[in-house]
XYZ file of C-alpha atoms in Angstrom:
167
model
C -27.650 -18.934 1.564
C -25.890 -21.926 2.487
C -22.072 -21.939 3.031
C -21.481 -18.147 2.016
C -22.396 -18.940 -1.470
C -23.699 -15.378 -1.674
C -20.456 -14.390 -0.808
C -18.466 -16.383 -2.894
C -20.669 -15.813 -6.650
C -20.076 -11.868 -5.519
C -16.543 -11.943 -5.053
C -16.091 -14.251 -7.853
C -17.710 -11.476 -9.946
C -15.659 -8.763 -8.617
C -12.610 -11.152 -8.999
C -13.773 -11.784 -13.047
C -14.357 -7.448 -13.352
C -10.863 -6.973 -12.042
C -9.448 -9.453 -14.443
C -11.361 -8.393 -17.108
C -10.309 -4.940 -17.018
C -6.638 -6.610 -18.526
C -8.382 -7.469 -21.345
C -7.989 -10.229 -23.676
C -4.568 -10.333 -23.651
C -2.593 -12.983 -21.743
C -0.056 -12.258 -19.130
C 3.293 -13.893 -18.719
C 3.991 -14.474 -14.931
C 7.558 -14.003 -13.900
C 8.869 -16.304 -10.907
C 7.814 -19.789 -12.078
C 5.860 -22.101 -10.284
C 5.691 -20.593 -6.868
C 4.220 -17.220 -8.513
C 1.654 -19.279 -10.691
C 0.683 -20.817 -7.790
C 0.530 -17.716 -5.753
C -1.818 -16.772 -8.558
C -3.618 -19.564 -8.490
C -4.432 -19.683 -5.060
C -4.880 -16.135 -4.327
C -7.757 -16.469 -6.788
C -9.229 -19.395 -5.015
C -8.407 -17.981 -1.512
C -10.366 -14.858 -1.967
C -13.236 -16.190 -3.656
C -13.596 -18.623 -0.802
C -13.271 -15.926 1.571
C -9.969 -17.137 2.765
C -8.824 -13.367 3.474
C -5.512 -13.761 5.833
C -4.580 -16.460 2.977
C -5.196 -13.786 0.049
C -3.351 -11.436 1.696
C -0.393 -13.830 1.727
C -0.538 -15.271 -1.146
C -0.843 -11.963 -3.177
C 2.561 -10.609 -1.326
C 4.045 -13.727 -2.038
C 2.996 -13.205 -6.292
C 4.316 -9.401 -5.582
C 7.500 -11.064 -4.225
C 8.239 -13.614 -7.131
C 7.054 -11.937 -9.905
C 9.280 -8.591 -9.271
C 12.646 -10.311 -8.158
C 12.237 -12.332 -11.272
C 11.639 -9.185 -13.747
C 14.727 -7.499 -12.359
C 16.341 -11.251 -13.833
C 14.685 -10.753 -17.291
C 15.428 -9.195 -20.635
C 18.128 -7.311 -22.336
C 18.945 -4.950 -19.102
C 18.791 -8.266 -16.427
C 20.711 -7.676 -13.299
C 22.074 -10.254 -11.131
C 20.478 -9.829 -7.713
C 20.882 -11.482 -4.515
C 20.122 -15.121 -3.538
C 17.909 -13.784 -1.081
C 16.611 -10.365 -1.753
C 14.667 -8.301 0.116
C 11.128 -7.028 -0.854
C 11.830 -3.280 0.100
C 15.298 -3.799 -2.214
C 13.549 -5.448 -4.960
C 10.895 -2.510 -5.177
C 13.991 0.292 -5.259
C 15.318 -1.602 -8.194
C 12.517 -2.046 -9.870
C 11.484 1.620 -9.293
C 14.846 2.752 -10.761
C 13.906 0.918 -13.693
C 11.110 2.008 -14.233
C 9.729 -1.499 -14.106
C 6.637 0.003 -11.599
C 5.363 3.383 -10.909
C 5.529 5.105 -7.762
C 1.944 4.410 -6.648
C 2.758 1.100 -7.421
C 5.581 0.657 -4.854
C 3.540 2.662 -2.753
C 0.390 0.119 -2.682
C 3.038 -2.877 -2.542
C 4.748 -1.432 0.814
C 1.233 -1.452 1.974
C 0.489 -4.386 0.918
C 3.573 -5.848 2.690
C 2.256 -3.838 6.019
C -0.887 -6.438 5.388
C 0.674 -9.380 5.337
C 3.992 -8.484 8.116
C 1.430 -8.479 11.014
C -0.386 -11.572 9.900
C 2.952 -13.641 9.580
C 4.793 -11.980 12.809
C 2.961 -11.581 15.734
C 2.303 -8.379 17.104
C 1.516 -7.303 20.502
C -2.298 -5.561 21.218
C -0.829 -2.114 21.334
C 0.549 -2.389 18.138
C -1.718 -0.453 15.643
C -1.115 -3.338 12.828
C -2.202 -5.764 15.384
C -5.741 -6.718 13.670
C -7.404 -6.966 17.549
C -6.542 -3.518 17.551
C -7.480 -2.371 14.159
C -10.823 -4.371 15.344
C -11.088 -2.029 18.717
C -9.833 1.038 16.819
C -12.330 1.412 13.820
C -15.015 -0.725 15.731
C -15.116 -3.100 12.470
C -14.866 -6.794 12.553
C -12.016 -8.493 12.209
C -13.604 -9.983 9.254
C -14.604 -6.776 7.468
C -10.834 -5.472 8.065
C -9.234 -8.742 6.341
C -11.938 -8.793 3.264
C -10.990 -5.231 2.865
C -7.380 -6.232 3.113
C -8.020 -9.046 0.597
C -9.742 -7.060 -1.938
C -6.998 -4.317 -1.646
C -4.399 -7.264 -2.180
C -6.124 -9.646 -5.085
C -6.722 -5.822 -6.693
C -2.609 -5.376 -6.417
C -2.133 -8.661 -7.852
C -4.212 -7.719 -11.014
C -2.405 -4.690 -11.526
C 0.705 -6.742 -11.307
C -0.237 -9.036 -13.722
C -1.108 -5.831 -16.145
C 1.838 -4.390 -15.934
C 2.867 -3.757 -19.747
C 6.556 -6.021 -19.436
C 4.911 -8.926 -18.833
C 1.907 -8.893 -21.372
C 1.694 -11.212 -24.418
C 0.196 -10.510 -27.619
C -2.311 -7.285 -28.450
């Protein structure tokens, strides 16, 4: 099909299946315009096959949402003007805002994004070219898999009980 239309439709259906698992309730997206825009653009990037962008945007969404969640509610806490993501995860875990599985998977997401944002030499196992050589899987396939994980992680964050609105 022309212009990867089949792939776009497949990814759209995959995203719809992921989002529909949240149910008919809505989510409040803490983190303001940046978090909301990261979510909107991550969805679009995933559907259109912009996998590197999907990973980066899902990580941005996670960082914005989780840090903002720390500052909300009766037990809100002060956070530094610039908070490290690992520190955010540590604080969210301490308050049982996320599970250990969520924290581990968010660390994994960070591990996917960092080598895309920060140069890695070819002998670094996280370098995409190294992964292609080691696993004998194309770069496009690696990025597709990473993006699929990233967008599903974003959906998991949006399904957190503390940000769900309504019944």
